[in-house]
Short mmCIF file of C-alpha atoms and ligand atoms in Angstrom, two decimals:
data_model
loop_
_atom_site.label_atom_id
_atom_site.label_comp_id
_atom_site.label_asym_id
_atom_site.label_seq_id
_atom_site.Cartn_x
_atom_site.Cartn_y
_atom_site.Cartn_z
CA UNK A 1 -0.33 -0.04 0.02
CA UNK A 2 1.34 3.40 -0.81
CA UNK A 3 2.46 5.66 2.10
CA UNK A 4 3.10 9.46 2.04
CA UNK A 5 6.00 10.73 4.25
CA UNK A 6 7.91 14.40 4.27
CA UNK A 7 11.41 14.22 3.44
CA UNK A 8 13.84 17.21 2.40
CA UNK A 9 15.26 17.56 -1.12
CA UNK A 10 17.88 19.62 -2.39
CA UNK A 11 16.72 22.06 -4.93
CA UNK A 12 20.51 22.06 -5.68
CA UNK A 13 21.36 18.33 -6.66
CA UNK A 14 17.89 17.04 -5.90
CA UNK A 15 19.27 14.54 -3.06
CA UNK A 16 16.80 13.62 -0.21
CA UNK A 17 17.52 13.85 3.43
CA UNK A 18 15.32 12.39 6.10
CA UNK A 19 15.89 15.65 8.50
CA UNK A 20 16.25 19.22 7.59
CA UNK A 21 20.10 20.43 7.82
CA UNK A 22 21.50 23.68 6.73
CA UNK A 23 23.70 21.78 4.31
CA UNK A 24 23.15 19.40 1.48
CA UNK A 25 25.28 16.58 2.40
CA UNK A 26 25.26 15.50 -1.01
CA UNK A 27 26.53 18.60 -2.83
CA UNK A 28 27.44 20.99 0.13
CA UNK A 29 24.95 23.78 -1.23
CA UNK A 30 23.70 25.72 1.78
CA UNK A 31 19.78 26.62 2.47
CA UNK A 32 18.63 24.09 -0.24
CA UNK A 33 16.78 22.15 1.55
CA UNK A 34 13.06 21.84 0.78
CA UNK A 35 10.42 19.97 2.48
CA UNK A 36 8.28 17.48 -0.20
CA UNK A 37 5.92 14.88 0.58
CA UNK A 38 6.75 11.78 -1.51
CA UNK A 39 4.38 8.84 -1.54
CA UNK A 40 6.34 5.34 -0.79
CA UNK A 41 5.16 2.09 -2.00
CA UNK A 42 5.50 -1.06 -0.22
CA UNK A 43 8.26 -3.56 -0.72
CA UNK A 44 7.85 -5.11 -4.24
CA UNK A 45 9.19 -8.52 -5.43
CA UNK A 46 11.95 -7.87 -7.86
CA UNK A 47 10.75 -8.94 -11.09
CA UNK A 48 13.02 -9.52 -14.57
CA UNK A 49 12.44 -8.46 -18.02
CA UNK A 50 14.26 -9.25 -20.93
CA UNK A 51 17.25 -7.00 -21.38
CA UNK A 52 16.86 -4.33 -23.97
CA UNK A 53 20.43 -5.01 -25.31
CA UNK A 54 22.06 -8.37 -24.55
CA UNK A 55 25.58 -8.62 -22.49
CA UNK A 56 28.52 -8.81 -24.77
CA UNK A 57 31.98 -9.77 -24.15
CA UNK A 58 34.06 -6.27 -23.60
CA UNK A 59 36.25 -6.77 -26.46
CA UNK A 60 33.54 -6.87 -28.85
CA UNK A 61 31.61 -3.83 -27.22
CA UNK A 62 34.78 -1.67 -27.68
CA UNK A 63 34.84 -2.25 -31.59
CA UNK A 64 33.77 0.91 -33.44
CA UNK A 65 33.38 3.20 -30.60
CA UNK A 66 32.69 6.78 -30.43
CA UNK A 67 34.31 8.67 -33.34
CA UNK A 68 34.45 12.50 -32.87
CA UNK A 69 33.62 14.66 -35.80
CA UNK A 70 35.61 17.80 -36.47
CA UNK A 71 34.04 21.04 -35.80
CA UNK A 72 37.18 22.97 -38.25
CA UNK A 73 37.74 25.26 -34.98
CA UNK A 74 41.18 23.78 -33.49
CA UNK A 75 41.21 25.45 -30.26
CA UNK A 76 37.85 23.63 -29.73
CA UNK A 77 38.85 20.29 -31.54
CA UNK A 78 41.55 20.28 -29.12
CA UNK A 79 39.62 20.44 -26.10
CA UNK A 80 37.23 17.86 -27.44
CA UNK A 81 39.94 15.28 -28.33
CA UNK A 82 39.18 15.83 -31.99
CA UNK A 83 35.27 17.15 -32.23
CA UNK A 84 31.73 16.39 -30.85
CA UNK A 85 30.80 12.80 -30.92
CA UNK A 86 27.51 12.41 -32.94
CA UNK A 87 24.74 11.25 -30.67
CA UNK A 88 26.46 12.83 -27.47
CA UNK A 89 25.19 15.84 -25.44
CA UNK A 90 27.35 18.70 -24.42
CA UNK A 91 26.88 21.29 -21.78
CA UNK A 92 28.90 24.70 -22.13
CA UNK A 93 28.89 26.42 -18.83
CA UNK A 94 30.01 30.13 -18.28
CA UNK A 95 29.31 33.24 -16.43
CA UNK A 96 26.82 35.49 -18.20
CA UNK A 97 28.50 37.98 -20.78
CA UNK A 98 31.49 35.55 -20.98
CA UNK A 99 30.98 34.69 -24.69
CA UNK A 100 29.27 31.40 -24.76
CA UNK A 101 26.26 32.56 -27.14
CA UNK A 102 29.46 33.77 -29.77
CA UNK A 103 31.20 30.55 -29.11
CA UNK A 104 28.34 28.37 -30.02
CA UNK A 105 27.45 30.73 -32.96
CA UNK A 106 31.12 30.17 -34.37
CA UNK A 107 30.68 26.24 -33.42
CA UNK A 108 27.32 25.95 -35.34
CA UNK A 109 28.50 27.86 -38.14
CA UNK A 110 31.71 25.84 -38.45
CA UNK A 111 29.76 22.73 -38.09
CA UNK A 112 27.53 23.96 -40.87
CA UNK A 113 30.35 25.12 -43.42
CA UNK A 114 31.66 21.31 -43.21
CA UNK A 115 28.34 20.28 -44.72
CA UNK A 116 26.38 19.35 -41.60
CA UNK A 117 22.83 20.48 -40.82
CA UNK A 118 22.57 22.89 -37.98
CA UNK A 119 19.48 24.20 -35.76
CA UNK A 120 20.25 26.76 -33.28
CA UNK A 121 17.67 27.31 -30.89
CA UNK A 122 17.73 30.56 -28.80
CA UNK A 123 15.54 30.49 -25.92
CA UNK A 124 17.01 34.06 -24.31
CA UNK A 125 17.33 36.34 -27.36
CA UNK A 126 15.31 37.16 -30.56
CA UNK A 127 16.14 35.51 -33.48
CA UNK A 128 16.89 39.00 -35.02
CA UNK A 129 19.48 39.85 -32.53
CA UNK A 130 21.10 36.35 -33.13
CA UNK A 131 21.19 37.16 -36.62
CA UNK A 132 22.41 40.47 -36.38
CA UNK A 133 25.13 38.98 -34.15
CA UNK A 134 26.03 35.94 -36.50
CA UNK A 135 26.36 38.56 -39.68
CA UNK A 136 28.95 40.79 -37.46
CA UNK A 137 31.16 38.10 -36.52
CA UNK A 138 30.93 36.24 -40.00
CA UNK A 139 28.81 32.99 -38.66
CA UNK A 140 26.00 33.31 -41.54
CA UNK A 141 26.59 29.63 -43.50
CA UNK A 142 23.87 27.53 -45.43
CA UNK A 143 23.15 24.82 -43.22
CA UNK A 144 22.68 26.90 -40.41
CA UNK A 145 19.20 27.05 -39.06
CA UNK A 146 17.84 29.52 -36.52
CA UNK A 147 14.72 29.46 -34.66
CA UNK A 148 13.74 31.46 -31.35
CA UNK A 149 11.61 28.81 -29.09
CA UNK A 150 11.31 28.46 -25.23
CA UNK A 151 8.79 25.57 -25.20
CA UNK A 152 10.20 21.86 -25.48
CA UNK A 153 7.82 20.23 -27.24
CA UNK A 154 8.18 23.00 -29.86
CA UNK A 155 11.75 22.77 -29.88
CA UNK A 156 11.56 18.74 -30.60
CA UNK A 157 8.99 19.88 -33.19
CA UNK A 158 11.73 22.22 -34.66
CA UNK A 159 13.87 19.20 -34.71
CA UNK A 160 11.24 17.10 -36.39
CA UNK A 161 11.01 19.87 -38.92
CA UNK A 162 14.74 20.58 -39.87
CA UNK A 163 16.34 17.35 -38.88
CA UNK A 164 19.76 18.73 -37.78
CA UNK A 165 22.91 16.80 -37.19
CA UNK A 166 23.73 19.45 -34.49
CA UNK A 167 21.27 20.95 -32.25
CA UNK A 168 22.45 24.04 -30.07
CA UNK A 169 19.95 25.03 -27.24
CA UNK A 170 20.85 28.73 -25.38
CA UNK A 171 19.99 28.18 -22.84
CA UNK A 172 18.73 25.08 -20.84
CA UNK A 173 17.80 27.21 -18.11
CA UNK A 174 15.10 29.36 -20.09
CA UNK A 175 13.68 26.35 -21.72
CA UNK A 176 9.94 25.19 -20.38
CA UNK A 177 8.41 22.13 -20.16
CA UNK A 178 4.94 22.86 -19.82
CA UNK A 179 4.40 19.28 -18.28
CA UNK A 180 6.39 20.13 -15.18
CA UNK A 181 4.41 22.88 -13.17
CA UNK A 182 7.60 24.80 -12.05
CA UNK A 183 8.90 27.85 -13.15
CA UNK A 184 11.86 27.61 -15.84
CA UNK A 185 15.46 27.43 -14.52
CA UNK A 186 14.05 25.40 -11.54
CA UNK A 187 15.62 21.89 -10.63
CA UNK A 188 12.49 20.02 -11.91
CA UNK A 189 12.31 22.23 -15.28
CA UNK A 190 15.99 21.68 -15.87
CA UNK A 191 16.34 18.26 -15.34
CA UNK A 192 12.97 17.13 -17.14
CA UNK A 193 14.20 19.71 -20.20
CA UNK A 194 17.61 18.19 -20.27
CA UNK A 195 16.51 14.34 -20.00
CA UNK A 196 14.40 15.07 -22.71
CA UNK A 197 17.07 16.46 -25.26
CA UNK A 198 19.56 13.71 -24.14
CA UNK A 199 16.90 11.01 -24.94
CA UNK A 200 16.23 12.91 -28.33
CA UNK A 201 19.85 12.81 -28.73
CA UNK A 202 20.51 9.26 -28.44
CA UNK A 203 17.22 8.24 -30.53
CA UNK A 204 18.32 10.24 -33.52
CA UNK A 205 22.22 10.24 -33.35
CA UNK A 206 21.75 14.12 -32.92
CA UNK A 207 24.58 16.05 -31.58
CA UNK A 208 23.20 18.49 -28.61
CA UNK A 209 24.94 21.25 -27.15
CA UNK A 210 23.07 22.95 -24.29
CA UNK A 211 24.51 26.42 -22.45
CA UNK A 212 24.02 26.17 -18.75
CA UNK A 213 24.58 29.39 -16.67
CA UNK A 214 26.73 29.30 -13.95
CA UNK A 215 26.52 30.87 -10.08
CA UNK A 216 28.78 33.40 -9.02
CA UNK A 217 30.95 30.95 -7.50
CA UNK A 218 31.32 29.15 -10.84
CA UNK A 219 29.44 26.37 -10.21
CA UNK A 220 26.80 25.34 -12.57
CA UNK A 221 23.56 27.10 -11.51
CA UNK A 222 20.84 24.86 -10.39
CA UNK A 223 21.52 21.73 -12.31
CA UNK A 224 24.34 19.78 -10.63
CA UNK A 225 21.87 16.97 -11.96
CA UNK A 226 22.87 18.13 -15.19
CA UNK A 227 26.51 17.20 -15.35
CA UNK A 228 25.50 13.70 -14.54
CA UNK A 229 23.10 13.28 -17.49
CA UNK A 230 25.25 14.85 -20.12
CA UNK A 231 28.04 13.27 -21.61
CA UNK A 232 30.46 16.25 -21.95
CA UNK A 233 30.71 19.42 -19.65
CA UNK A 234 32.51 22.11 -20.95
CA UNK A 235 33.42 25.45 -19.21
CA UNK A 236 33.99 28.76 -21.10
CA UNK A 237 36.06 31.38 -18.87
CA UNK A 238 37.58 34.89 -18.85
CA UNK A 239 37.95 38.15 -17.43
CA UNK A 240 35.43 40.65 -18.41
CA UNK A 241 38.38 43.19 -18.86
CA UNK A 242 40.21 41.33 -20.83
CA UNK A 243 39.96 39.87 -24.21
CA UNK A 244 41.30 35.85 -23.49
CA UNK A 245 38.69 33.13 -22.86
CA UNK A 246 39.40 29.61 -22.14
CA UNK A 247 37.79 26.82 -22.91
CA UNK A 248 38.00 23.54 -20.84
CA UNK A 249 36.34 20.14 -20.49
CA UNK A 250 35.75 19.09 -16.85
CA UNK A 251 33.77 15.98 -17.63
CA UNK A 252 34.49 14.12 -21.06
CA UNK A 253 33.24 10.63 -21.61
CA UNK A 254 35.36 10.55 -24.85
CA UNK A 255 38.66 11.53 -23.91
CA UNK A 256 40.77 13.47 -21.41
CA UNK A 257 39.99 16.53 -19.82
CA UNK A 258 43.45 17.98 -19.70
CA UNK A 259 43.45 20.26 -23.02
CA UNK A 260 43.19 23.91 -22.67
CA UNK A 261 41.50 25.85 -25.59
CA UNK A 262 42.35 29.82 -25.95
CA UNK A 263 40.46 32.54 -28.02
CA UNK A 264 40.56 36.13 -27.81
CA UNK A 265 37.10 37.93 -27.85
CA UNK A 266 37.21 40.86 -30.41
CA UNK A 267 34.95 42.96 -32.63
CA UNK A 268 34.40 40.28 -35.13
CA UNK A 269 33.68 37.75 -32.62
CA UNK A 270 36.19 35.24 -31.12
CA UNK A 271 39.30 34.06 -32.68
CA UNK A 272 41.35 31.21 -31.76
CA UNK A 273 44.98 31.80 -30.22
CA UNK A 274 47.60 28.94 -31.19
CA UNK A 275 50.28 30.51 -30.04
CA UNK A 276 49.30 32.58 -26.49
CA UNK A 277 52.63 32.85 -25.22
CA UNK A 278 53.70 35.26 -27.72
CA UNK A 279 50.29 37.00 -27.15
CA UNK A 280 51.05 37.23 -23.40
CA UNK A 281 54.60 38.63 -23.60
CA UNK A 282 53.60 41.22 -26.62
CA UNK A 283 53.87 44.32 -24.77
CA UNK A 284 56.43 43.44 -22.01
CA UNK A 285 58.78 45.95 -21.14
CA UNK A 286 62.43 44.47 -20.68
CA UNK A 287 64.85 45.63 -18.08
CA UNK A 288 62.36 46.67 -15.44
CA UNK A 289 62.65 45.86 -11.90
CA UNK A 290 60.05 43.56 -10.53
CA UNK A 291 59.17 41.60 -13.74
CA UNK A 292 59.71 37.97 -14.19
CA UNK A 293 58.69 35.80 -17.20
CA UNK A 294 57.27 32.14 -15.86
CA UNK A 295 56.51 29.03 -17.95
CA UNK A 296 53.28 27.73 -16.32
CA UNK A 297 51.33 24.41 -17.35
CA UNK A 298 47.34 24.67 -17.89
CA UNK A 299 46.12 21.17 -18.29
CA UNK A 300 49.02 19.87 -20.81
CA UNK A 301 49.61 23.21 -22.29
CA UNK A 302 53.07 25.66 -21.67
CA UNK A 303 51.99 29.09 -21.53
CA UNK A 304 54.66 31.68 -20.61
CA UNK A 305 53.25 34.66 -18.94
CA UNK A 306 54.70 37.49 -17.06
CA UNK A 307 54.63 38.22 -13.43
CA UNK A 308 55.03 41.72 -12.07
CA UNK A 309 55.57 43.31 -8.69
CA UNK A 310 55.63 46.59 -7.16
CA UNK A 311 56.97 47.10 -3.57
CA UNK A 312 55.94 50.74 -2.22
CA UNK A 313 57.09 51.44 1.43
CA UNK A 314 54.38 52.45 4.04
CA UNK A 315 54.03 53.24 7.84
CA UNK A 316 50.66 52.07 7.50
CA UNK A 317 50.42 49.48 10.30
CA UNK A 318 48.97 46.79 8.36
CA UNK A 319 50.63 47.04 4.73
CA UNK A 320 48.44 46.09 1.87
CA UNK A 321 48.70 42.96 -0.50
CA UNK A 322 46.92 42.83 -3.55
CA UNK A 323 47.43 39.77 -5.98
CA UNK A 324 45.66 39.83 -9.40
CA UNK A 325 45.85 36.44 -11.25
CA UNK A 326 47.87 34.73 -8.10
CA UNK A 327 46.24 33.22 -5.01
CA UNK A 328 46.78 35.80 -2.28
CA UNK A 329 47.42 32.86 0.25
CA UNK A 330 50.17 31.69 -1.72
CA UNK A 331 51.60 35.26 -2.21
CA UNK A 332 51.49 35.67 1.42
CA UNK A 333 53.34 32.32 2.16
CA UNK A 334 55.91 33.35 -0.65
CA UNK A 335 56.63 36.61 1.01
CA UNK A 336 57.07 35.03 4.66
CA UNK A 337 59.64 32.53 2.91
CA UNK A 338 61.38 35.40 1.22
CA UNK A 339 61.55 37.18 4.59
CA UNK A 340 62.92 34.34 6.68
CA UNK A 341 64.80 32.38 4.38
CA UNK A 342 66.24 34.66 2.00
CA UNK A 343 66.45 37.93 4.23
CA UNK A 344 64.06 40.05 1.57
CA UNK A 345 61.61 41.79 3.88
CA UNK A 346 58.40 43.48 2.94
CA UNK A 347 56.98 43.85 6.37
CA UNK A 348 56.95 47.68 5.75
CA UNK A 349 55.78 47.83 2.28
CA UNK A 350 52.76 47.11 0.19
CA UNK A 351 53.22 44.49 -2.13
CA UNK A 352 51.10 44.29 -5.71
CA UNK A 353 51.52 41.34 -7.91
CA UNK A 354 49.84 40.88 -10.92
CA UNK A 355 49.89 38.32 -14.05
CA UNK A 356 49.79 39.91 -17.43
CA UNK A 357 46.85 39.21 -19.86
CA UNK A 358 44.19 38.35 -17.60
CA UNK A 359 45.61 34.71 -17.09
CA UNK A 360 45.15 32.98 -13.49
CA UNK A 361 48.17 31.44 -12.40
CA UNK A 362 46.88 28.57 -9.83
CA UNK A 363 49.86 26.41 -9.58
CA UNK A 364 52.78 26.10 -7.20
CA UNK A 365 55.26 26.44 -10.44
CA UNK A 366 55.14 30.08 -10.14
CA UNK A 367 56.16 30.70 -6.45
CA UNK A 368 59.89 31.08 -7.49
CA UNK A 369 59.17 33.54 -9.97
CA UNK A 370 56.76 35.38 -7.69
CA UNK A 371 59.55 35.61 -4.88
CA UNK A 372 61.98 36.79 -7.58
CA UNK A 373 59.17 39.70 -9.17
CA UNK A 374 59.05 40.67 -5.45
CA UNK A 375 62.90 40.27 -4.49
CA UNK A 376 63.58 42.26 -7.76
CA UNK A 377 60.98 45.22 -6.88
CA UNK A 378 62.61 45.79 -3.59
CA UNK A 379 66.26 45.93 -4.68
CA UNK A 380 65.35 47.70 -7.91
CA UNK A 381 67.04 45.32 -10.15
CA UNK A 382 66.12 44.30 -12.99
CA UNK A 383 66.54 40.26 -13.98
CA UNK A 384 68.06 39.07 -17.25
CA UNK A 385 65.48 39.84 -19.90
CA UNK A 386 65.93 36.72 -21.43
CA UNK A 387 65.48 34.55 -18.57
CA UNK A 388 62.45 32.30 -17.31
CA UNK A 389 61.99 31.00 -13.41
CA UNK A 390 60.06 28.04 -12.40
CA UNK A 391 59.83 26.06 -9.34
CA UNK A 392 57.98 25.31 -6.08
CA UNK A 393 59.30 27.11 -2.79
CA UNK A 394 58.89 25.17 0.27
CA UNK A 395 58.75 26.60 3.83
CA UNK A 396 62.44 25.84 4.54
CA UNK A 397 63.31 27.76 1.63
CA UNK A 398 63.96 24.93 -0.52
CA UNK A 399 62.83 24.80 -4.50
CA UNK A 400 61.23 21.68 -5.75
CA UNK A 401 60.69 20.83 -9.51
CA UNK A 402 57.09 20.85 -10.65
CA UNK A 403 55.13 18.96 -13.30
CA UNK A 404 56.21 18.98 -16.53
CA UNK A 405 59.10 21.09 -16.37
CA UNK A 406 60.30 19.63 -19.36
CA UNK A 407 57.76 21.07 -21.53
CA UNK A 408 58.07 24.47 -19.70
CA UNK A 409 61.66 24.74 -20.54
CA UNK A 410 60.81 23.70 -24.41
CA UNK A 411 58.30 26.44 -24.50
CA UNK A 412 60.76 29.14 -23.17
CA UNK A 413 63.41 27.88 -25.51
CA UNK A 414 61.10 28.22 -28.33
CA UNK A 415 60.09 31.57 -27.49
CA UNK A 416 64.20 32.50 -27.54
CA UNK A 417 65.10 32.52 -23.76
CA UNK A 418 68.38 31.74 -23.46
CA UNK A 419 68.27 30.79 -19.60
CA UNK A 420 66.25 29.57 -17.06
CA UNK A 421 66.23 29.44 -13.27
CA UNK A 422 65.08 26.01 -11.81
CA UNK A 423 65.34 23.50 -8.97
CA UNK A 424 68.56 21.31 -9.07
CA UNK A 425 66.62 18.14 -10.05
CA UNK A 426 65.51 20.16 -13.40
CA UNK A 427 65.74 17.57 -16.61
CA UNK A 428 68.21 18.87 -19.08
CA UNK A 429 67.28 22.12 -21.20
CA UNK A 430 66.58 21.88 -24.83
CA UNK A 431 69.28 23.24 -27.29
CA UNK A 432 69.70 27.07 -27.07
CA UNK A 433 68.53 27.33 -23.26
CA UNK A 434 70.80 27.04 -20.19
CA UNK A 435 69.42 25.84 -17.07
CA UNK A 436 70.98 27.52 -13.55
CA UNK A 437 69.99 25.06 -11.01
CA UNK A 438 69.30 26.34 -7.50
CA UNK A 439 68.56 24.03 -4.63
CA UNK A 440 67.03 27.16 -2.44
CA UNK A 441 65.39 30.36 -2.97
CA UNK A 442 68.71 31.91 -1.10
CA UNK A 443 70.70 30.38 -3.81
CA UNK A 444 68.67 32.04 -6.41
CA UNK A 445 68.47 35.53 -5.38
CA UNK A 446 72.10 35.25 -4.98
CA UNK A 447 72.28 33.74 -8.54
CA UNK A 448 70.64 36.50 -9.90
CA UNK A 449 72.50 39.18 -7.84
CA UNK A 450 69.46 40.35 -6.28
CA UNK A 451 71.02 39.73 -2.84
CA UNK A 452 74.54 38.93 -1.65
CA UNK A 453 75.00 36.44 -0.05
P1 LIG B 501 27.54 36.56 -25.18
O1 LIG B 501 28.09 35.61 -26.11
O2 LIG B 501 26.41 36.80 -25.47
O3 LIG B 501 27.96 35.89 -23.80
P2 LIG B 501 26.92 34.89 -22.97
O4 LIG B 501 26.19 34.23 -24.17
O5 LIG B 501 28.23 34.16 -22.18
O6 LIG B 501 26.17 35.78 -21.74
O7 LIG B 501 29.01 37.78 -25.35
C1 LIG B 501 28.59 38.94 -24.78
C2 LIG B 501 29.95 39.66 -24.66
O8 LIG B 501 30.81 39.34 -25.50
C3 LIG B 501 29.09 41.06 -24.79
O9 LIG B 501 29.33 41.92 -23.38
C4 LIG B 501 30.19 41.63 -25.91
C5 LIG B 501 31.11 40.89 -25.96
N1 LIG B 501 31.41 40.41 -27.53
C6 LIG B 501 32.38 41.14 -28.29
O10 LIG B 501 33.44 41.73 -27.62
N2 LIG B 501 32.63 41.06 -29.81
C7 LIG B 501 31.59 40.38 -30.41
O11 LIG B 501 31.82 40.21 -31.54
C8 LIG B 501 30.42 39.49 -29.62
C9 LIG B 501 29.44 39.08 -30.55
C10 LIG B 501 30.57 39.91 -28.51
MG1 LIG B 502 23.96 34.22 -24.06
#
């Protein structure tokens, strides 16, 4: 017999809890548990049905697996491991205004130019707005169909009419399934719309790309559940004040998630950036104190970026520390090591550190470069212009090698740098680059003549 009971359901991820708590134990979202009444049926004897597809030996199952179809946008194909797999569903997340709609318009036009039939459904902007943008960015292509529609059954009707190979829906949060009473963007709506589109994708071998909005803290808004139903989750990131946009895969059922795609947003839309290091270093001033070039690794991709530091003496009891593109906790730690282990003190000074080009450096490989930039700013002595520095700094002042040092050094050599300051265990450098090995930060500041031993 059916019984009703009250449970608490998370509006973020859909997990249920028997009691109300401030946090959802499944996804850590706070204040998202809402009381719902569910009807539970009594225990049922399990019954077996004929399987819809029989089990088979794994070796046979893997033959002729998913084959990606290239989009013809090298930076996107790189992230997707070759392109979009027919019948797959991809979710593209990103903050409002970062350029998701622009990117998907480029993607849709590229697919259409390769002879595929593409349907772009806009559920946020009018068809005129999208068409005007397409014209501006050169994304008008034969085989690219456009419709403004927000109601799910109508979208499926459009798919019946147009019979596309690729369907783009911008965005899943503004789509409405009339069978669900809830408002668009709610968990029930988003889940229902996404599941219907996933079913359609599998049924027709239709490739689907959905836009999903993200909240301020960078999580996909509402539909955590959505991440589980789609095959690939892409994120589109960038700083509003800079032209650089980064494309990454955070989940990819058909390949790795280590590749990074780079684009530049301009008046004519997005352009791929095949050689980012050259772009980041284009306006570098050489021979100024406080500037260090560091080879960082983002996914598998080495990037050369310039780190800058400015140190200004102050009488204020609490000197300021600002970090742009660098983690502020990491900066505080590097300053402490610099003070205690290398004798470079900034306790009576404001310290500002920034990374050029709107890049965010999240890895410890930039520690040595941060320390050298600050030491160079304190002493007002510039570092050699053709030198790069990379290495992780331990609390005791020792230098450790970081992941992919060989690839970082190769990138530095490719761009014409002639020397690298690196930890003792660094691999042999490529031709044209000399490695100055240092076991500690004290060695490094002495080797660069910033501080006398
Ligand atoms: P959009 O693709 O609408 O972002 P999203 O869909 O993620 O909300 O892009 C919005 C921003 O991009 C807008 O503020 C202006 C900028 N932009 C350009 O700089 N150049 C262009 O060619 C286009 C189309 C947009
Ligand atoms: Mg948009």
